[in-house]
Amino acid sequence: MAKKLSYSAPGRICLYGEHQDYLKLTVIPAAINLRTTIIVEKNNTNEIKIESIDLELVDSFKITDDLSLVKNEFDYIRAIIMVLFKEGLVKEISGFNVRISSQVPIGSGLSSSAAILVSWLTALNDQLKLELNRIEIADLCFIAENKILGINCGIMDQYSSSLGGIFSLDCDGPPHKIQRFTTNLDGLVIGDSCVRRSANEPLTLLRNQITSGFEKIQKQGDFKLRSLASDTLTEFRDTITEDEYRRLLGVITIRNITERSSIELSKSSNQDIECLGSLLTKQHTMLRDYLGVSIPELDNLVDVSIKSGALGAKLTGAGLGGCIIALAPRREEEVAHAINNAGGKATICKIDYEGAKKEQPFAIFI
Ligand code: GLA
């Protein structure tokens, strides 16, 4: 007789600070009310048997301390097991039946990867009594995604999914400075372009261009990306390629936008919501024109959202596909309608304040 228990973790949007986390700058993500749920049940074997309800796929593997990836959809499940052994957190793991279902669309910039990693590690944390806190869960999921699965991501997605809510996260650490905001930020609408892509492509391209440009500038003085001014960057324009210049200007402008929005979000009253909206759109312009990670489908969804009453909008996630997010307090329905009419798929969403969690036990015995 095995008891089935359910655990879940949210997807996220990135409001401010796109392409800043892997550069150790500050990001402002918000967890959203779309979740990935994992139901686990001990199966008295030494195997993990997995079923994805959405993908209609199954898989299984033996649990060993020298597990490797097999390049399929369930490598996320393997990667967490590999991290637990590698970090010396477990000596053995018992077998489980695992059922995964998700409201977070895959490859859409809403952090479906972090939601599955975080919900699975939250499940194992409880089942194996590992006593990891939410930050430790986020850090281990980052190791799984970055070091084991080889995605050139930063720490934003794992922290957002594990902690929930809306906060600014200084990615220069550990420890990472976190400032929680209490705002409800009503009127968030997601617009899915339905163009799917692997986040690793824009992440790898940008990371290489930004790092190589910045390394050239650092040879000429002790500059920091956290404080580099655009005038200083312009002085060195001739020493870097045009692409490197544009990427770096995009990064430091988004850094400044994030600092400005953080001041606004931390106000306990009289927040300038119109300013927060226009900072979203300014950021989209930088992502489109300087970082080069937008596509016409995303630009169009941003435009129709603003024309139908949103205060601002931007793509969310790595770019080159996936979703936009619009801020449209009291105009959610109109904006959702416009997104749907433009060929996108709209979801009016709310910020999730719970983060990863164990669901109320629903006693199913077999
Ligand atoms: C992906 C990565 C994040 C972040 C964003 C871009 O979602 O997983 O860590 O780098 O792209 O802001």
GROMACS .gro file of C-alpha atoms and ligand atoms in nm:
model
  378
    1MET     CA    1   0.000   0.000   0.000
    2ALA     CA    2   0.175   0.314  -0.114
    3LYS     CA    3   0.067   0.666  -0.049
    4LYS     CA    4   0.060   0.913  -0.338
    5LEU     CA    5   0.168   1.264  -0.254
    6SER     CA    6   0.158   1.570  -0.472
    7TYR     CA    7   0.408   1.858  -0.498
    8SER     CA    8   0.407   2.158  -0.726
    9ALA     CA    9   0.610   2.462  -0.829
   10PRO     CA   10   0.516   2.770  -1.034
   11GLY     CA   11   0.640   2.907  -1.365
   12ARG     CA   12   0.759   3.268  -1.372
   13ILE     CA   13   0.769   3.583  -1.576
   14CYS     CA   14   1.070   3.811  -1.579
   15LEU     CA   15   0.941   4.165  -1.530
   16TYR     CA   16   1.270   4.355  -1.528
   17GLY     CA   17   1.628   4.241  -1.576
   18GLU     CA   18   1.615   4.016  -1.880
   19HIS     CA   19   1.961   3.872  -1.967
   20GLN     CA   20   2.113   4.003  -1.644
   21ASP     CA   21   2.125   3.700  -1.415
   22TYR     CA   22   2.413   3.512  -1.581
   23LEU     CA   23   2.609   3.842  -1.576
   24LYS     CA   24   2.566   3.858  -1.197
   25LEU     CA   25   2.342   4.166  -1.215
   26THR     CA   26   1.993   4.214  -1.065
   27VAL     CA   27   1.666   4.063  -1.187
   28ILE     CA   28   1.300   4.111  -1.086
   29PRO     CA   29   1.099   3.797  -1.163
   30ALA     CA   30   0.747   3.711  -1.047
   31ALA     CA   31   0.617   3.358  -0.996
   32ILE     CA   32   0.280   3.304  -1.167
   33ASN     CA   33  -0.030   3.096  -1.107
   34LEU     CA   34   0.061   2.831  -1.367
   35ARG     CA   35   0.217   2.529  -1.197
   36THR     CA   36   0.392   2.200  -1.265
   37THR     CA   37   0.265   1.920  -1.045
   38ILE     CA   38   0.446   1.597  -0.961
   39ILE     CA   39   0.271   1.308  -0.791
   40VAL     CA   40   0.508   1.057  -0.633
   41GLU     CA   41   0.456   0.718  -0.484
   42LYS     CA   42   0.721   0.481  -0.344
   43ASN     CA   43   0.729   0.169  -0.564
   44ASN     CA   44   0.956  -0.068  -0.364
   45THR     CA   45   1.197  -0.111  -0.656
   46ASN     CA   46   1.527   0.062  -0.734
   47GLU     CA   47   1.377   0.238  -1.034
   48ILE     CA   48   1.219   0.573  -1.109
   49LYS     CA   49   0.918   0.513  -1.335
   50ILE     CA   50   0.796   0.833  -1.495
   51GLU     CA   51   0.482   0.928  -1.682
   52SER     CA   52   0.417   1.267  -1.842
   53ILE     CA   53   0.045   1.329  -1.871
   54ASP     CA   54   0.087   1.619  -2.114
   55LEU     CA   55   0.348   1.459  -2.341
   56GLU     CA   56   0.184   1.114  -2.318
   57LEU     CA   57   0.529   0.961  -2.269
   58VAL     CA   58   0.674   0.718  -2.018
   59ASP     CA   59   1.029   0.632  -1.917
   60SER     CA   60   1.211   0.449  -1.639
   61PHE     CA   61   1.565   0.418  -1.511
   62LYS     CA   62   1.760   0.242  -1.237
   63ILE     CA   63   1.882   0.465  -0.957
   64THR     CA   64   2.262   0.452  -0.934
   65ASP     CA   65   2.526   0.698  -0.823
   66ASP     CA   66   2.676   0.701  -1.175
   67LEU     CA   67   2.360   0.787  -1.363
   68SER     CA   68   2.398   0.978  -1.690
   69LEU     CA   69   2.166   1.176  -1.916
   70VAL     CA   70   2.001   1.009  -2.215
   71LYS     CA   71   1.890   1.327  -2.400
   72ASN     CA   72   1.517   1.284  -2.363
   73GLU     CA   73   1.234   1.484  -2.201
   74PHE     CA   74   1.293   1.320  -1.864
   75ASP     CA   75   1.656   1.425  -1.822
   76TYR     CA   76   1.530   1.687  -1.572
   77ILE     CA   77   1.428   1.400  -1.344
   78ARG     CA   78   1.767   1.231  -1.390
   79ALA     CA   79   1.962   1.557  -1.339
   80ILE     CA   80   1.819   1.611  -0.990
   81ILE     CA   81   1.910   1.257  -0.885
   82MET     CA   82   2.262   1.315  -1.025
   83VAL     CA   83   2.299   1.640  -0.827
   84LEU     CA   84   2.192   1.476  -0.501
   85PHE     CA   85   2.457   1.204  -0.539
   86LYS     CA   86   2.727   1.444  -0.664
   87GLU     CA   87   2.675   1.687  -0.376
   88GLY     CA   88   2.689   1.399  -0.128
   89LEU     CA   89   2.336   1.467  -0.002
   90VAL     CA   90   2.222   1.105  -0.040
   91LYS     CA   91   2.386   0.762  -0.034
   92GLU     CA   92   2.087   0.584  -0.182
   93ILE     CA   93   1.743   0.673  -0.311
   94SER     CA   94   1.442   0.444  -0.310
   95GLY     CA   95   1.231   0.386  -0.621
   96PHE     CA   96   0.932   0.608  -0.704
   97ASN     CA   97   0.651   0.621  -0.955
   98VAL     CA   98   0.639   0.979  -1.078
   99ARG     CA   99   0.350   1.145  -1.267
  100ILE     CA  100   0.412   1.486  -1.413
  101SER     CA  101   0.153   1.732  -1.539
  102SER     CA  102   0.207   2.098  -1.615
  103GLN     CA  103   0.017   2.417  -1.688
  104VAL     CA  104   0.345   2.584  -1.790
  105PRO     CA  105   0.390   2.555  -2.166
  106ILE     CA  106   0.730   2.409  -2.266
  107GLY     CA  107   0.984   2.635  -2.442
  108SER     CA  108   0.769   2.944  -2.394
  109GLY     CA  109   0.986   3.167  -2.171
  110LEU     CA  110   0.775   3.090  -1.861
  111SER     CA  111   1.036   2.866  -1.703
  112SER     CA  112   0.888   2.524  -1.754
  113SER     CA  113   1.233   2.371  -1.687
  114ALA     CA  114   1.274   2.531  -1.345
  115ALA     CA  115   0.915   2.440  -1.251
  116ILE     CA  116   0.979   2.069  -1.317
  117LEU     CA  117   1.323   2.069  -1.147
  118VAL     CA  118   1.197   2.257  -0.842
  119SER     CA  119   0.877   2.054  -0.801
  120TRP     CA  120   1.073   1.726  -0.830
  121LEU     CA  121   1.340   1.832  -0.580
  122THR     CA  122   1.067   1.963  -0.346
  123ALA     CA  123   0.911   1.616  -0.364
  124LEU     CA  124   1.241   1.437  -0.295
  125ASN     CA  125   1.327   1.684  -0.019
  126ASP     CA  126   1.010   1.579   0.164
  127GLN     CA  127   1.021   1.209   0.077
  128LEU     CA  128   1.391   1.163   0.164
  129LYS     CA  129   1.382   1.407   0.459
  130LEU     CA  130   1.671   1.611   0.321
  131GLU     CA  131   1.570   1.925   0.512
  132LEU     CA  132   1.676   2.162   0.235
  133ASN     CA  133   1.539   2.514   0.254
  134ARG     CA  134   1.393   2.697  -0.048
  135ILE     CA  135   1.721   2.870  -0.132
  136GLU     CA  136   1.916   2.544  -0.115
  137ILE     CA  137   1.652   2.387  -0.343
  138ALA     CA  138   1.692   2.675  -0.591
  139ASP     CA  139   2.073   2.649  -0.582
  140LEU     CA  140   2.068   2.271  -0.642
  141CYS     CA  141   1.819   2.309  -0.928
  142PHE     CA  142   2.047   2.571  -1.082
  143ILE     CA  143   2.339   2.325  -1.065
  144ALA     CA  144   2.117   2.062  -1.229
  145GLU     CA  145   2.010   2.293  -1.513
  146ASN     CA  146   2.338   2.474  -1.570
  147LYS     CA  147   2.612   2.225  -1.488
  148ILE     CA  148   2.440   1.893  -1.561
  149LEU     CA  149   2.189   1.975  -1.835
  150GLY     CA  150   2.433   2.229  -1.984
  151ILE     CA  151   2.193   2.523  -2.025
  152ASN     CA  152   2.369   2.862  -2.015
  153CYS     CA  153   2.109   3.003  -1.775
  154GLY     CA  154   2.146   3.214  -1.461
  155ILE     CA  155   1.975   3.162  -1.126
  156MET     CA  156   1.655   3.365  -1.180
  157ASP     CA  157   1.416   3.086  -1.279
  158GLN     CA  158   1.503   2.842  -1.001
  159TYR     CA  159   1.484   3.114  -0.732
  160SER     CA  160   1.153   3.243  -0.863
  161SER     CA  161   0.992   2.899  -0.882
  162SER     CA  162   1.117   2.791  -0.540
  163LEU     CA  163   1.051   3.114  -0.348
  164GLY     CA  164   0.737   3.243  -0.521
  165GLY     CA  165   0.621   3.605  -0.511
  166ILE     CA  166   0.785   3.908  -0.668
  167PHE     CA  167   1.132   4.019  -0.559
  168SER     CA  168   1.457   4.166  -0.674
  169LEU     CA  169   1.744   3.919  -0.672
  170ASP     CA  170   2.105   4.029  -0.687
  171CYS     CA  171   2.269   3.746  -0.879
  172ASP     CA  172   2.619   3.838  -0.755
  173GLY     CA  173   2.671   3.588  -0.477
  174PRO     CA  174   2.618   3.364  -0.294
  175PRO     CA  175   2.469   3.482  -0.072
  176HIS     CA  176   2.227   3.660  -0.304
  177LYS     CA  177   2.055   3.972  -0.176
  178ILE     CA  178   1.678   3.933  -0.208
  179GLN     CA  179   1.428   4.215  -0.159
  180ARG     CA  180   1.066   4.103  -0.157
  181PHE     CA  181   0.796   4.337  -0.290
  182THR     CA  182   0.443   4.327  -0.157
  183THR     CA  183   0.272   4.479  -0.460
  184ASN     CA  184  -0.008   4.284  -0.627
  185LEU     CA  185   0.078   4.422  -0.968
  186ASP     CA  186  -0.273   4.363  -1.098
  187GLY     CA  187  -0.344   4.339  -1.467
  188LEU     CA  188  -0.078   4.098  -1.591
  189VAL     CA  189  -0.158   3.931  -1.922
  190ILE     CA  190   0.064   3.670  -2.088
  191GLY     CA  191   0.062   3.649  -2.468
  192ASP     CA  192   0.204   3.330  -2.610
  193SER     CA  193   0.338   3.370  -2.965
  194CYS     CA  194   0.322   2.990  -2.989
  195VAL     CA  195   0.669   3.001  -3.148
  196ARG     CA  196   0.874   2.740  -2.962
  197ARG     CA  197   1.250   2.752  -2.928
  198SER     CA  198   1.530   2.625  -2.707
  199ALA     CA  199   1.636   2.899  -2.463
  200ASN     CA  200   1.996   2.786  -2.491
  201GLU     CA  201   2.042   2.938  -2.837
  202PRO     CA  202   1.992   3.308  -2.747
  203LEU     CA  203   2.155   3.251  -2.407
  204THR     CA  204   2.475   3.109  -2.554
  205LEU     CA  205   2.502   3.366  -2.833
  206LEU     CA  206   2.449   3.666  -2.607
  207ARG     CA  207   2.662   3.539  -2.324
  208ASN     CA  208   2.959   3.492  -2.561
  209GLN     CA  209   2.924   3.832  -2.728
  210ILE     CA  210   2.876   4.021  -2.401
  211THR     CA  211   3.163   3.845  -2.225
  212SER     CA  212   3.407   3.886  -2.512
  213GLY     CA  213   3.323   4.259  -2.550
  214PHE     CA  214   3.350   4.325  -2.179
  215GLU     CA  215   3.682   4.138  -2.147
  216LYS     CA  216   3.832   4.372  -2.410
  217ILE     CA  217   3.713   4.676  -2.214
  218GLN     CA  218   3.847   4.537  -1.887
  219LYS     CA  219   4.194   4.520  -2.041
  220GLN     CA  220   4.185   4.900  -2.047
  221GLY     CA  221   4.083   4.956  -1.686
  222ASP     CA  222   3.919   4.807  -1.380
  223PHE     CA  223   3.558   4.832  -1.502
  224LYS     CA  224   3.257   4.649  -1.357
  225LEU     CA  225   2.942   4.564  -1.549
  226ARG     CA  226   2.744   4.672  -1.239
  227SER     CA  227   2.869   5.030  -1.271
  228LEU     CA  228   2.986   5.072  -1.632
  229ALA     CA  229   2.832   5.397  -1.766
  230SER     CA  230   2.712   5.422  -2.126
  231ASP     CA  231   2.949   5.718  -2.187
  232THR     CA  232   3.244   5.504  -2.080
  233LEU     CA  233   3.126   5.224  -2.307
  234THR     CA  234   3.108   5.470  -2.597
  235GLU     CA  235   3.472   5.575  -2.533
  236PHE     CA  236   3.575   5.215  -2.606
  237ARG     CA  237   3.345   5.167  -2.905
  238ASP     CA  238   3.638   5.142  -3.150
  239THR     CA  239   3.804   4.864  -2.952
  240ILE     CA  240   3.510   4.621  -2.970
  241THR     CA  241   3.293   4.489  -3.252
  242GLU     CA  242   2.964   4.662  -3.338
  243ASP     CA  243   2.768   4.357  -3.215
  244GLU     CA  244   2.958   4.359  -2.884
  245TYR     CA  245   2.891   4.732  -2.844
  246ARG     CA  246   2.517   4.692  -2.906
  247ARG     CA  247   2.487   4.394  -2.670
  248LEU     CA  248   2.675   4.577  -2.393
  249LEU     CA  249   2.470   4.894  -2.437
  250GLY     CA  250   2.153   4.679  -2.419
  251VAL     CA  251   2.273   4.511  -2.100
  252ILE     CA  252   2.361   4.830  -1.915
  253THR     CA  253   2.039   5.004  -2.023
  254ILE     CA  254   1.832   4.710  -1.895
  255ARG     CA  255   2.041   4.721  -1.574
  256ASN     CA  256   1.941   5.088  -1.530
  257ILE     CA  257   1.573   5.012  -1.609
  258THR     CA  258   1.579   4.736  -1.345
  259GLU     CA  259   1.727   4.971  -1.083
  260ARG     CA  260   1.460   5.232  -1.159
  261SER     CA  261   1.173   4.981  -1.143
  262SER     CA  262   1.306   4.840  -0.816
  263ILE     CA  263   1.274   5.185  -0.655
  264GLU     CA  264   0.914   5.210  -0.781
  265LEU     CA  265   0.816   4.856  -0.675
  266SER     CA  266   0.956   4.902  -0.324
  267LYS     CA  267   0.729   5.202  -0.254
  268SER     CA  268   0.457   5.104  -0.009
  269SER     CA  269   0.211   5.353  -0.161
  270ASN     CA  270   0.168   5.580  -0.463
  271GLN     CA  271   0.354   5.350  -0.699
  272ASP     CA  272   0.379   5.504  -1.042
  273ILE     CA  273   0.219   5.218  -1.233
  274GLU     CA  274   0.241   5.404  -1.564
  275CYS     CA  275   0.614   5.439  -1.516
  276LEU     CA  276   0.640   5.065  -1.441
  277GLY     CA  277   0.450   4.996  -1.764
  278SER     CA  278   0.667   5.222  -1.977
  279LEU     CA  279   0.982   5.063  -1.828
  280LEU     CA  280   0.856   4.726  -1.955
  281THR     CA  281   0.822   4.862  -2.309
  282LYS     CA  282   1.162   5.037  -2.294
  283GLN     CA  283   1.311   4.705  -2.198
  284HIS     CA  284   1.142   4.532  -2.491
  285THR     CA  285   1.293   4.793  -2.724
  286MET     CA  286   1.640   4.713  -2.589
  287LEU     CA  287   1.579   4.338  -2.622
  288ARG     CA  288   1.464   4.390  -2.982
  289ASP     CA  289   1.710   4.651  -3.109
  290TYR     CA  290   2.024   4.595  -2.903
  291LEU     CA  291   2.021   4.238  -2.776
  292GLY     CA  292   1.852   4.112  -3.094
  293VAL     CA  293   1.639   3.846  -2.924
  294SER     CA  294   1.290   3.947  -3.036
  295ILE     CA  295   1.102   3.820  -3.340
  296PRO     CA  296   0.818   3.987  -3.539
  297GLU     CA  297   0.553   3.770  -3.368
  298LEU     CA  298   0.660   3.897  -3.023
  299ASP     CA  299   0.690   4.260  -3.142
  300ASN     CA  300   0.339   4.237  -3.283
  301LEU     CA  301   0.194   4.105  -2.955
  302VAL     CA  302   0.368   4.388  -2.766
  303ASP     CA  303   0.222   4.644  -3.012
  304VAL     CA  304  -0.136   4.513  -3.003
  305SER     CA  305  -0.126   4.494  -2.622
  306ILE     CA  306  -0.025   4.859  -2.593
  307LYS     CA  307  -0.275   4.970  -2.859
  308SER     CA  308  -0.554   4.796  -2.668
  309GLY     CA  309  -0.477   4.960  -2.335
  310ALA     CA  310  -0.170   4.798  -2.174
  311LEU     CA  311   0.062   5.040  -1.993
  312GLY     CA  312   0.359   4.848  -2.125
  313ALA     CA  313   0.472   4.508  -2.252
  314LYS     CA  314   0.786   4.306  -2.320
  315LEU     CA  315   0.899   3.961  -2.421
  316THR     CA  316   0.973   3.734  -2.126
  317GLY     CA  317   1.256   3.481  -2.096
  318ALA     CA  318   1.551   3.432  -2.326
  319GLY     CA  319   1.364   3.541  -2.641
  320LEU     CA  320   1.348   3.432  -3.008
  321GLY     CA  321   1.005   3.284  -2.933
  322GLY     CA  322   0.778   3.214  -2.639
  323CYS     CA  323   0.570   3.477  -2.461
  324ILE     CA  324   0.524   3.844  -2.394
  325ILE     CA  325   0.392   3.989  -2.071
  326ALA     CA  326   0.169   4.299  -2.067
  327LEU     CA  327   0.075   4.518  -1.771
  328ALA     CA  328  -0.286   4.621  -1.819
  329PRO     CA  329  -0.467   4.698  -1.494
  330ARG     CA  330  -0.846   4.707  -1.556
  331ARG     CA  331  -0.788   4.644  -1.929
  332GLU     CA  332  -0.698   4.275  -1.901
  333GLU     CA  333  -0.995   4.151  -2.107
  334GLU     CA  334  -0.938   4.396  -2.394
  335VAL     CA  335  -0.566   4.314  -2.407
  336ALA     CA  336  -0.631   3.939  -2.392
  337HIS     CA  337  -0.881   3.974  -2.675
  338ALA     CA  338  -0.634   4.172  -2.887
  339ILE     CA  339  -0.360   3.914  -2.829
  340ASN     CA  340  -0.591   3.630  -2.932
  341ASN     CA  341  -0.703   3.824  -3.241
  342ALA     CA  342  -0.341   3.878  -3.340
  343GLY     CA  343  -0.279   3.502  -3.348
  344GLY     CA  344  -0.137   3.471  -2.996
  345LYS     CA  345  -0.278   3.284  -2.698
  346ALA     CA  346  -0.364   3.505  -2.401
  347THR     CA  347  -0.376   3.413  -2.032
  348ILE     CA  348  -0.470   3.664  -1.764
  349CYS     CA  349  -0.239   3.573  -1.480
  350LYS     CA  350  -0.178   3.649  -1.115
  351ILE     CA  351   0.139   3.651  -0.910
  352ASP     CA  352   0.187   3.330  -0.709
  353TYR     CA  353   0.299   3.398  -0.354
  354GLU     CA  354   0.342   3.037  -0.242
  355GLY     CA  355   0.633   2.912  -0.450
  356ALA     CA  356   0.710   2.542  -0.440
  357LYS     CA  357   0.486   2.344  -0.208
  358LYS     CA  358   0.351   2.011  -0.097
  359GLU     CA  359  -0.013   1.994  -0.195
  360GLN     CA  360  -0.270   1.899   0.066
  361PRO     CA  361  -0.234   1.521   0.098
  362PHE     CA  362  -0.507   1.346  -0.094
  363ALA     CA  363  -0.503   1.000   0.054
  364ILE     CA  364  -0.508   0.756  -0.235
  365PHE     CA  365  -0.418   0.402  -0.144
  366ILE     CA  366  -0.358   0.127  -0.394
  367GLA     C1  367   1.631   3.207  -1.952
  367GLA     C2  368   1.729   3.166  -1.843
  367GLA     C3  369   1.732   3.270  -1.732
  367GLA     C4  370   1.758   3.409  -1.787
  367GLA     C5  371   1.662   3.439  -1.903
  367GLA     C6  372   1.693   3.569  -1.971
  367GLA     O1  373   1.501   3.205  -1.905
  367GLA     O2  374   1.693   3.041  -1.790
  367GLA     O3  375   1.828   3.234  -1.635
  367GLA     O4  376   1.891   3.421  -1.827
  367GLA     O5  377   1.664   3.336  -2.000
  367GLA     O6  378   1.666   3.674  -1.885
   0.00000   0.00000   0.00000
